[in-house]
Short mmCIF file of C-alpha atoms in Angstrom, two decimals:
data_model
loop_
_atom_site.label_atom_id
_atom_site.label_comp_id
_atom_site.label_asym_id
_atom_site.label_seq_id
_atom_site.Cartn_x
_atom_site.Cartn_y
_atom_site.Cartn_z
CA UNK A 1 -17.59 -27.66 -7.67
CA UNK A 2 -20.21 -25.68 -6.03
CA UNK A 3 -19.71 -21.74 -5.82
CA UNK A 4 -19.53 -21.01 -2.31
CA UNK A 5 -16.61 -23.80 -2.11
CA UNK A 6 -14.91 -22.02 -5.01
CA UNK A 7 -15.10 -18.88 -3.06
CA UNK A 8 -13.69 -20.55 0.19
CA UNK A 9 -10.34 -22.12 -1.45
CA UNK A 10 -10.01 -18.47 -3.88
CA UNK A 11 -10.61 -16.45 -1.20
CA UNK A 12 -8.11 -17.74 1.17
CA UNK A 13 -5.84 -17.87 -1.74
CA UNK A 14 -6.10 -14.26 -2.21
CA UNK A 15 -5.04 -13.18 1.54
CA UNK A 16 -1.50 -13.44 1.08
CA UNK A 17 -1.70 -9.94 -1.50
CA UNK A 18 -2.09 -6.94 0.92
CA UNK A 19 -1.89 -4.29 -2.07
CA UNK A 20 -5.90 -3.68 -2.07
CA UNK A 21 -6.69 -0.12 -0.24
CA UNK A 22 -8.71 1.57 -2.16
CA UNK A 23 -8.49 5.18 -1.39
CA UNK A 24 -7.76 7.47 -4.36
CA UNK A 25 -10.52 6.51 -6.82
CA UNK A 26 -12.99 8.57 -8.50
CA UNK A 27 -16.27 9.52 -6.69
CA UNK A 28 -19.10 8.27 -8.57
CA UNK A 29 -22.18 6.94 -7.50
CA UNK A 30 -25.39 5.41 -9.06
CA UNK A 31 -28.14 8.18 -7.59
CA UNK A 32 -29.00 9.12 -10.96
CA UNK A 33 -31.27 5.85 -11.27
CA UNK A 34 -28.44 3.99 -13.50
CA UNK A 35 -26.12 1.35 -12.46
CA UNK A 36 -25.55 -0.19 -9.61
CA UNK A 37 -22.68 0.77 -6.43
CA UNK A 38 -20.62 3.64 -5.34
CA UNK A 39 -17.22 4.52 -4.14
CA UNK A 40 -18.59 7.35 -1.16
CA UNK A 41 -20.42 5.37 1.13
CA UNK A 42 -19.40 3.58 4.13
CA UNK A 43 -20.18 -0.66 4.11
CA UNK A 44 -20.82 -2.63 7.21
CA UNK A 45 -17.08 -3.48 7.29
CA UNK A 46 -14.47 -2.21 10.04
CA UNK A 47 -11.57 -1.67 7.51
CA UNK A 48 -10.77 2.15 6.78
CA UNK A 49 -8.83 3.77 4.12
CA UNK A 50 -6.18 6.24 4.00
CA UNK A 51 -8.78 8.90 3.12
CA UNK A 52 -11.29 7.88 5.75
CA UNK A 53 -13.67 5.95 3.80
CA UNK A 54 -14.79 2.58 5.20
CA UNK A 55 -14.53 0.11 2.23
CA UNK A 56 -14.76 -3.16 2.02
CA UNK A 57 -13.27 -5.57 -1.06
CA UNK A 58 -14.46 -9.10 -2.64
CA UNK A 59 -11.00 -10.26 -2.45
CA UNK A 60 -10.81 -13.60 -4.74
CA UNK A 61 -8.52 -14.79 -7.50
CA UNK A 62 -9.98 -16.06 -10.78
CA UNK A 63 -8.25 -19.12 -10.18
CA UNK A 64 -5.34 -20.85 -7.88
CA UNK A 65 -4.30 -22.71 -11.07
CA UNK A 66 -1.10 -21.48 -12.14
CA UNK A 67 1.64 -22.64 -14.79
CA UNK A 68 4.43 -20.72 -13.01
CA UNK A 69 6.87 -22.79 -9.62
CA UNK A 70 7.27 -19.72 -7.72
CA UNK A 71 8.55 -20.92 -4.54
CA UNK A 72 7.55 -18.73 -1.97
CA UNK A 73 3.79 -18.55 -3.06
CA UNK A 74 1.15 -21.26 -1.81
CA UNK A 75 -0.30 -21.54 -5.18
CA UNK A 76 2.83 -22.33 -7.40
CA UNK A 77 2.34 -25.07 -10.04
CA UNK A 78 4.55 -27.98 -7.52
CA UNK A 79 1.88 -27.12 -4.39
CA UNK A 80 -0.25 -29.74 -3.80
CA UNK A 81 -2.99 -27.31 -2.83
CA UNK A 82 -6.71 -27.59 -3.54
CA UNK A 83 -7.09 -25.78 -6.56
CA UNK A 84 -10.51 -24.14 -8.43
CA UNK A 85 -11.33 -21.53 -11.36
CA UNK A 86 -14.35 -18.97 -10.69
CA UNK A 87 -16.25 -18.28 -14.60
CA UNK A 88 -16.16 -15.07 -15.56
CA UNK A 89 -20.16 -14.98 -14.96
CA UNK A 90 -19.92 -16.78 -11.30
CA UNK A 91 -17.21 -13.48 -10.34
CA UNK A 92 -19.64 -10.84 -11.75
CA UNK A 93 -22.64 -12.49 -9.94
CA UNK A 94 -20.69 -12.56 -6.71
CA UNK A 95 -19.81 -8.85 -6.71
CA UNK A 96 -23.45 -7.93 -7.32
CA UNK A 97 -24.83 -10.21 -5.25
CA UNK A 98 -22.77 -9.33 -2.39
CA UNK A 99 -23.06 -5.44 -3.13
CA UNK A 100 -27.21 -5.90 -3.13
CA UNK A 101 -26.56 -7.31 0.51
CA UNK A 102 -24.37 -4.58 1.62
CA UNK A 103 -21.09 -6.61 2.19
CA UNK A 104 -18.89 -4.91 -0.11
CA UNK A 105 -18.14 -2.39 -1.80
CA UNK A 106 -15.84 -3.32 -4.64
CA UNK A 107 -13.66 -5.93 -5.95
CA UNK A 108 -10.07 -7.08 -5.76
CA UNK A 109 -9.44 -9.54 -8.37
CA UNK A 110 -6.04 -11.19 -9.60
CA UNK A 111 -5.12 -14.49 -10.10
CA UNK A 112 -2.53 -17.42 -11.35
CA UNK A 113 -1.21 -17.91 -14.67
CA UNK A 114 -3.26 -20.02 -17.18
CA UNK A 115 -2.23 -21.01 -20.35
CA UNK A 116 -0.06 -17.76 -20.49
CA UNK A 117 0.02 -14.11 -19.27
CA UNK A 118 -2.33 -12.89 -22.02
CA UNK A 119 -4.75 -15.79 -21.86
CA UNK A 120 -5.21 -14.73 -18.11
CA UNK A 121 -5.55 -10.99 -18.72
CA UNK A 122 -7.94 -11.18 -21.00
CA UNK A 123 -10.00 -13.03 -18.36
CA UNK A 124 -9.36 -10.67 -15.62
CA UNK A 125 -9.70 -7.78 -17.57
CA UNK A 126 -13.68 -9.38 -19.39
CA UNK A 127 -15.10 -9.49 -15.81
CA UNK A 128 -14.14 -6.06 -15.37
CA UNK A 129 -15.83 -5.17 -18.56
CA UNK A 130 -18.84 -6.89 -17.84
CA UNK A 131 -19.15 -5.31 -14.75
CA UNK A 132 -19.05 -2.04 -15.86
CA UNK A 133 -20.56 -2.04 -19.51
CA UNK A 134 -23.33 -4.34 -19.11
CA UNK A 135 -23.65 -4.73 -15.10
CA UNK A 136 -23.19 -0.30 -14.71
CA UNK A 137 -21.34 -1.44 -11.78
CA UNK A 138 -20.16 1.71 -10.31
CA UNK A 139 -18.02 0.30 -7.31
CA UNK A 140 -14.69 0.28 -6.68
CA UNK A 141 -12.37 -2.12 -8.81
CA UNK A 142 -9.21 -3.03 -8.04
CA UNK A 143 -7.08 -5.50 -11.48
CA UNK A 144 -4.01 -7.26 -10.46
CA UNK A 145 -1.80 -6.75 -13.81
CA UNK A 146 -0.42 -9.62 -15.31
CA UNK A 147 3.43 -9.94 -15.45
CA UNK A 148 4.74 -9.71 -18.90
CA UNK A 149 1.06 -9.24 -20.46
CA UNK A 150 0.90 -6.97 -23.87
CA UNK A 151 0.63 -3.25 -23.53
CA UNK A 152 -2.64 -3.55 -25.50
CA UNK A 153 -4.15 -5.32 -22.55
CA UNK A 154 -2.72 -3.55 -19.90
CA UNK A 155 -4.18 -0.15 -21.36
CA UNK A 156 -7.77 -1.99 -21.57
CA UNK A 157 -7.70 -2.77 -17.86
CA UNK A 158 -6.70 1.07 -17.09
CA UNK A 159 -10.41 1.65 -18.70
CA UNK A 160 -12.70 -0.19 -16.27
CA UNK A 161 -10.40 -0.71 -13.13
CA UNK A 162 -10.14 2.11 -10.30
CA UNK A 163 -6.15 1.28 -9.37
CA UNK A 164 -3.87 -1.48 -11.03
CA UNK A 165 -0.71 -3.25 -9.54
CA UNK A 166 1.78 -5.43 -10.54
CA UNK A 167 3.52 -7.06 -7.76
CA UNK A 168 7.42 -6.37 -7.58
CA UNK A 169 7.29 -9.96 -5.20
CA UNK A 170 11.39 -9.57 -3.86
CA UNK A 171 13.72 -6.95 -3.07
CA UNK A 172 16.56 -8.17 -6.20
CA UNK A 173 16.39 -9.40 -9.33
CA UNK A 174 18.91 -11.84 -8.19
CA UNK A 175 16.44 -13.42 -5.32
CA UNK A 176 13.78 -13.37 -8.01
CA UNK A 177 15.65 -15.40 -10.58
CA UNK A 178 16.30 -17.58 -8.00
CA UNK A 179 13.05 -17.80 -6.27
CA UNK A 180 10.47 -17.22 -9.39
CA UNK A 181 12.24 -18.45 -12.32
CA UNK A 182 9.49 -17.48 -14.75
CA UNK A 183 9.53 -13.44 -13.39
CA UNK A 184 11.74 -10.93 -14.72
CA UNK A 185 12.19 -8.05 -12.39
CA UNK A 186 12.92 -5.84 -15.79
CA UNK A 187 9.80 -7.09 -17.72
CA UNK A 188 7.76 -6.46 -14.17
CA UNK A 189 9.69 -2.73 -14.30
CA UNK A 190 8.82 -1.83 -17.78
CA UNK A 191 5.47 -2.90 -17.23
CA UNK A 192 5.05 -0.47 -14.31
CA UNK A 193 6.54 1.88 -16.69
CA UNK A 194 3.73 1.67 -19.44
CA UNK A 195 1.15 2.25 -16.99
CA UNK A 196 2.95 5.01 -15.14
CA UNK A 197 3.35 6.76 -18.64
CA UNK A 198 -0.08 6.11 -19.55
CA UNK A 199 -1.18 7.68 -16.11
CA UNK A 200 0.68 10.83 -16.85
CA UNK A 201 -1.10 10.69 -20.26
CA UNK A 202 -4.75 10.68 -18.62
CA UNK A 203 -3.65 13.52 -16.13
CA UNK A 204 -2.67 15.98 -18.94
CA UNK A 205 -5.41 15.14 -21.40
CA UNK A 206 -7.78 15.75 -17.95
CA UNK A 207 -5.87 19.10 -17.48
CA UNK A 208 -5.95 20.11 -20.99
CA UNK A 209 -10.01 19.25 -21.20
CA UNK A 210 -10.56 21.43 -17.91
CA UNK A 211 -8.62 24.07 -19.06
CA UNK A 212 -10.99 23.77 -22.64
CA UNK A 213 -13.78 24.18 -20.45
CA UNK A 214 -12.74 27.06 -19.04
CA UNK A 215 -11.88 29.43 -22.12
CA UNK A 216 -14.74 32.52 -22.46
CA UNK A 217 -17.50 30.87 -24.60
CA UNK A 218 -16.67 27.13 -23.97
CA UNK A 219 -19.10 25.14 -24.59
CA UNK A 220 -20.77 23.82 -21.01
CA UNK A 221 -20.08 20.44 -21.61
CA UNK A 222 -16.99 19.70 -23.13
CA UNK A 223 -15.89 16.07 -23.84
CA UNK A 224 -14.52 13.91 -20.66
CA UNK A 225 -11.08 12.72 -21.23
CA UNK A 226 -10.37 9.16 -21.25
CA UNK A 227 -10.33 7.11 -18.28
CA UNK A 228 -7.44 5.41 -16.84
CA UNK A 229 -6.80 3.99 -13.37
CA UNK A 230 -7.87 7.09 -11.50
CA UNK A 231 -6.49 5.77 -8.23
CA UNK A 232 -2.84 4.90 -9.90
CA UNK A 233 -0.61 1.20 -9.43
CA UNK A 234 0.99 -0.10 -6.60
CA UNK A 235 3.10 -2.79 -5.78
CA UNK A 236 4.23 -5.80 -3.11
CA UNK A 237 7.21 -6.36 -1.81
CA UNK A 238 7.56 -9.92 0.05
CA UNK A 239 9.93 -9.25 3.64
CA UNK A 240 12.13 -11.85 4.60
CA UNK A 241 11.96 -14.76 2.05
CA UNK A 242 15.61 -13.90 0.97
CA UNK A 243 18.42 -12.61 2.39
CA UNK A 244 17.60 -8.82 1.58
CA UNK A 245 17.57 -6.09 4.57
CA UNK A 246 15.62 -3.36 4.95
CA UNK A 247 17.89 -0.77 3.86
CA UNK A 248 17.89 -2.54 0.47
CA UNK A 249 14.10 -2.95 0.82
CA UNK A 250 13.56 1.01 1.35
CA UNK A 251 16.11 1.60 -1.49
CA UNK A 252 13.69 -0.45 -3.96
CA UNK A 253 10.52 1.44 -2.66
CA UNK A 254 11.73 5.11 -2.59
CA UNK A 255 13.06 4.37 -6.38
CA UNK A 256 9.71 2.98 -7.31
CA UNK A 257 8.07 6.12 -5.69
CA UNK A 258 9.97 8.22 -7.70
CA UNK A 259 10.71 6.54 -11.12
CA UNK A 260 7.03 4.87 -11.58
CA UNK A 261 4.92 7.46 -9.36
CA UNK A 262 3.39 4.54 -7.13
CA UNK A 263 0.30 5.61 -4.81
CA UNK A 264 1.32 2.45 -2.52
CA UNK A 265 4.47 -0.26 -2.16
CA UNK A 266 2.93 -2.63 0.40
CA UNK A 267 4.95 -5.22 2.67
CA UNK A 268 4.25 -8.32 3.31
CA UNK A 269 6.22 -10.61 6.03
CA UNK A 270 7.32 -13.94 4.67
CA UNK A 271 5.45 -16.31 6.35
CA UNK A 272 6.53 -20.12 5.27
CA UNK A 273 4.36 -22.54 3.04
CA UNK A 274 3.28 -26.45 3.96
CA UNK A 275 5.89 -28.54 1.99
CA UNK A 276 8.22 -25.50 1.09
CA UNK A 277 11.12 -25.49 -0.80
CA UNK A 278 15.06 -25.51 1.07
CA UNK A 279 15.97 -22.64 -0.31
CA UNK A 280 12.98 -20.26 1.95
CA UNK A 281 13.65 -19.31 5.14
CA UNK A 282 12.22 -22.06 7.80
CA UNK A 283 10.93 -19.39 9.85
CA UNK A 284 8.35 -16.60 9.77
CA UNK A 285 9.49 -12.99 9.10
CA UNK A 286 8.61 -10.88 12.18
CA UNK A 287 5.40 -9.09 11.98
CA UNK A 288 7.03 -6.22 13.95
CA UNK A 289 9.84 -5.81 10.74
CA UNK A 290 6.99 -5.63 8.59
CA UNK A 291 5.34 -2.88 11.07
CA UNK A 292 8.66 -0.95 10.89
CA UNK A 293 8.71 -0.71 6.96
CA UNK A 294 5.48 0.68 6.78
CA UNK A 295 6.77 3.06 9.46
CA UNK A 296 9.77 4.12 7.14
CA UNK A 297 7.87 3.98 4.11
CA UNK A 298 5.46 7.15 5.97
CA UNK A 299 8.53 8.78 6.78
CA UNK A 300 9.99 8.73 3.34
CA UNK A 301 6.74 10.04 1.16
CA UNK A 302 5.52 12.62 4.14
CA UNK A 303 8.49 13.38 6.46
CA UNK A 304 11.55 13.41 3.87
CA UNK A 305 13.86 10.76 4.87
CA UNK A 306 15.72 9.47 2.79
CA UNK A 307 16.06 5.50 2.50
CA UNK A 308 19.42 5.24 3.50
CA UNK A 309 18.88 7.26 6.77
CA UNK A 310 15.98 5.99 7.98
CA UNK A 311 18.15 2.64 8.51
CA UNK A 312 20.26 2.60 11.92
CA UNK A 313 21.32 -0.70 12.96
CA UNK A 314 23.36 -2.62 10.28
CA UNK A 315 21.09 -2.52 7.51
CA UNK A 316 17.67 -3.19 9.39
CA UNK A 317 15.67 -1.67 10.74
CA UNK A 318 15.30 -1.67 14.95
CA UNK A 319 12.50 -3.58 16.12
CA UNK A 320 12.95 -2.07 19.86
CA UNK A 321 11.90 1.69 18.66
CA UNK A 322 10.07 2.89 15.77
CA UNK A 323 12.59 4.55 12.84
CA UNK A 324 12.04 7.74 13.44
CA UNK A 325 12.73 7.56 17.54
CA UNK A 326 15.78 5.27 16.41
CA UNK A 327 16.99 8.04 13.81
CA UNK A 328 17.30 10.44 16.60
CA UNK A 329 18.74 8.43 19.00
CA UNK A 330 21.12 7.79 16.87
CA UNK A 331 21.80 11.86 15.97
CA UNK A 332 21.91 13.35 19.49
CA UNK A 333 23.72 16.36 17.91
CA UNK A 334 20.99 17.21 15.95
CA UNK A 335 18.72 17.84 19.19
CA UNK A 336 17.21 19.54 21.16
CA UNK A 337 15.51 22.18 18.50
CA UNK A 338 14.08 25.51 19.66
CA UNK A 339 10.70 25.63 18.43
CA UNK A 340 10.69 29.11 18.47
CA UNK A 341 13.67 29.17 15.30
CA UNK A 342 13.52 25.34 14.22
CA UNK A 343 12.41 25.08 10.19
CA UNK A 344 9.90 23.10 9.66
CA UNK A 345 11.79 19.67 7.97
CA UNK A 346 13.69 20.07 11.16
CA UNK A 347 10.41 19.97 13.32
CA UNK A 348 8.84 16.93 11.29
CA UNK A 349 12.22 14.90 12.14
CA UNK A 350 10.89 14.91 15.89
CA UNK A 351 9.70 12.15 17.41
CA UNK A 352 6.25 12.83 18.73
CA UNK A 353 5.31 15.84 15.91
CA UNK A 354 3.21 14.41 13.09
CA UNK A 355 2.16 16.98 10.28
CA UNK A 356 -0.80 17.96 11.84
CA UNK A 357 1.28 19.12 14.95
CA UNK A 358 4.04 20.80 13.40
CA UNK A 359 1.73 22.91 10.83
CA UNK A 360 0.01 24.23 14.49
CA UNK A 361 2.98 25.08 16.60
CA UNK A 362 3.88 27.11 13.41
CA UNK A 363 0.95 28.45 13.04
CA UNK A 364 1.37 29.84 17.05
CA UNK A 365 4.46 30.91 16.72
CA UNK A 366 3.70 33.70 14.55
CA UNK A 367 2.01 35.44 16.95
CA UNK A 368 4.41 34.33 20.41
CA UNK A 369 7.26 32.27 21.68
CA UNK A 370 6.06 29.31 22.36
CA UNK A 371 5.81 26.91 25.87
CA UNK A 372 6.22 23.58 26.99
CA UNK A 373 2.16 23.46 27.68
CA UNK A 374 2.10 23.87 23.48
CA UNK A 375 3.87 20.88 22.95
CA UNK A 376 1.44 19.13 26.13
CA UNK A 377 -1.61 20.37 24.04
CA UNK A 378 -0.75 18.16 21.39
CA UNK A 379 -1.61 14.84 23.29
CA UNK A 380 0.39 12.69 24.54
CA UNK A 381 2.79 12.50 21.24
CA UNK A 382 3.62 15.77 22.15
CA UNK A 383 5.22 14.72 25.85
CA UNK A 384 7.28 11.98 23.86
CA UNK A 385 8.57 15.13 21.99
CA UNK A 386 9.60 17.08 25.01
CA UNK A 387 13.36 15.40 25.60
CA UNK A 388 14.30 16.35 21.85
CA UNK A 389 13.09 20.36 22.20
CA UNK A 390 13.50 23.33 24.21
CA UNK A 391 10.83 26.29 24.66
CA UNK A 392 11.16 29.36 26.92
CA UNK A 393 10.02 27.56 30.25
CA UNK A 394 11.46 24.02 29.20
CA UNK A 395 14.72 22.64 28.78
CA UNK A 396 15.56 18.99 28.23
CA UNK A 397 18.07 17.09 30.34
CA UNK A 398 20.66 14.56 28.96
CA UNK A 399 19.39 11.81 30.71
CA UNK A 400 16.27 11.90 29.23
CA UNK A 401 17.51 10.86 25.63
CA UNK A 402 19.09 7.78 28.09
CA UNK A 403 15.91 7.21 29.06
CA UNK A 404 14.41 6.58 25.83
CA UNK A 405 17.68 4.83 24.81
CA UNK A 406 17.05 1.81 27.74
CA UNK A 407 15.35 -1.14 26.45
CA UNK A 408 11.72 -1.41 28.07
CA UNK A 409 11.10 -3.71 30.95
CA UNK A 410 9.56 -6.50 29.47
CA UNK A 411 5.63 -6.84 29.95
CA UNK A 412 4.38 -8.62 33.64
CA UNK A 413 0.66 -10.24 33.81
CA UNK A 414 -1.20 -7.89 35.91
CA UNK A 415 -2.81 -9.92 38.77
CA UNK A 416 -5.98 -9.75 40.24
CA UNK A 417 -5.58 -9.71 44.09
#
């Protein structure tokens, strides 16, 4: 099979993971004369990361082979799917050659389950390697980790890739027994655990060399510590291929968060799969639920929810307003706030006030009471903030939380005439 139909079946394969932003890496670049690539500069793509960079991603799996019959996923050993293995050489040449012509930027690279976990790793992991060692590629790489693959391996990927994930896949272990017979949620857990202790192992040797460096007659250059997946892991989570809600999905994530330090949990809508198994859901997951998570998952690492707040209406989510305009809907006694005496994890819970906005009405109210045209100054976030605060000159009415609280008339075609 020629390359560029390789790429077109692997590549389409590879769209169903959503775990590949890659802010958080190192900054490196290849000025110096040596290598090739950087993870600074902005591509030609129209995809931006958390941090503002524009970055774009080779996004391919080694191969859509795979000895696991998970059901939910398009490439599971019983699909009848077209199926194709990239060489290690064809993947390297691909990055590079698609760097040279300014199309990417790094690489995203997992793929199915030959022969066994290890087998595969090793693959994964030697186009890494030759992409760094003998290639000096100094782009971004992104290694999906192997379920169940040795430690040994796991700690050699950490060396040449920027962030590493292994993909949770389903809210419960029970739904993943049932649904991926071959995945154990605690083998995919302790696995996540080995890298998040090897993480905290790279961050104290990298503390402990700069502190080295900075002792009265250090020598200039002291020796780097070992690298290992500068940007961290993340994970997936697959919404609405079992019966899970989104209270139980939060639950999962804000555990993850704090047990295994992820930089990301992603979410993914269940979307069904041609000759799909009885047991899936016959119909697509709502985008919108999918929106919401990613909503609540903001509020919970920047705003501090907590998991089992954030969820209002029976264990999901609402689709009608976003979680944190349904949170205080649903705790009228908690508003209106004087902005003038609120704290500010009572300001962040307002619908309307990001971060940004909070940090600079407290910044003004150090020096005066503040007005409603303060909260107006903000944009217009800050006029959907007005009903749930009250300022010297401004005082909210009742029925404007009942305004917020009626359902939106739905949309009308505008007409021309």
């Amino acid at each position: 099979m020629e390359v560029q139909s390789k790429l077109a079946i692997l590549a389409d394969a590879a769209k169903y993971d959503a775990s590949c932003a890659s802010s958080g890496g190192d900054r490196r670049d290849s000025r110096d004369g040596r290598g090739i690539g950087s993870t600074t500069g902005s591509g030609i793509c129209h995809a931006y990361a958390p941090d503002g960079r524009c970055i774009s991603l080779l996004k391919v799996l080694l191969t859509n082979w795979c000895v696991y019959d998970c059901l939910y996923c398009i490439n599971r050993k019983s699909s009848d799917v077209r199926r194709a293995r990239f060489s290690i050489d064809e993947v390297v040449q691909l990055t590079l050659s698609f760097y040279r012509r300014n199309v990417i930027e790094g690489l995203f690279l997992s793929s199915g389950i030959i022969r066994n976990p290890d087998y595969t790793m090793e693959q994964v992991i030697e186009v890494a390697r030759r992409l760094r060692e003998e290639e000096h590629f100094k782009g971004y790489i992104h290694l999906k980790t192997i379920p169940d693959a040795s430690p040994e391996l796991v700690e050699r990927a950490g060396r040449y890739a920027d962030r590493l994930s292994i993909n949770v896949e389903l809210p419960s272990a029970s739904s993943l027994k049932a649904l991926a017979p071959e995945k154990d949620a605690g083998g995919i857990e302790r696995t996540m655990s080995r890298i998040h202790l090897r993480l905290q192992a790279a961050r104290e040797a990298r503390r402990e060399a700069a502190a080295l460096r900075s002792l009265p007659g250090a020598a200039p250059a002291a020796a780097a510590a070992p690298r290992f997946a500068p940007a961290g892991q993340s994970t997936q989570l697959i919404v609405g291929a079992d019966a899970s809600d989104d209270r139980a999905v939060l639950q999962l994530s804000h555990r993850l968060y704090r047990g295994q330090g992820l930089r990301r949990v992603y979410y993914s809508a269940y979307s069904p799969i041609p000759h799909a198994s009885r047991a899936l859901p016959p119909q697509a997951a709502p985008l919108m639920r999918e929106h919401r998570l990613y909503q609540a998952d903001w509020l919970m690492r920047f705003y501090g929810f907590g998991a089992e707040e954030i969820v209002t209406e029976g264990g999901f989510l609402s689709l009608r307003h976003d979680p944190k305009l349904a949170w205080a809907l649903a705790h009228p006694e908690a508003f209106p706030l004087d902005l003038d005496r609120a704290p500010r994890e009572s300001l962040l819970r307002v619908p309307g006030l990001g971060v940004g906005s909070v940090d600079k009405l407290l910044a003004a109210r150090t020096h005066r009471r503040l007005r409603r045209a303060d909260v107006l100054a903000l944009g217009p976030s800050g006029k959907k903030a007005l009903p749930f605060v009250w300022a010297v000159d401004h005082r909210p009415r009742p029925t404007d939380l009942q305004a917020l609280a009626r359902p939106a008339p739905p949309p009308q075609q505008a007409t021309l005439f």
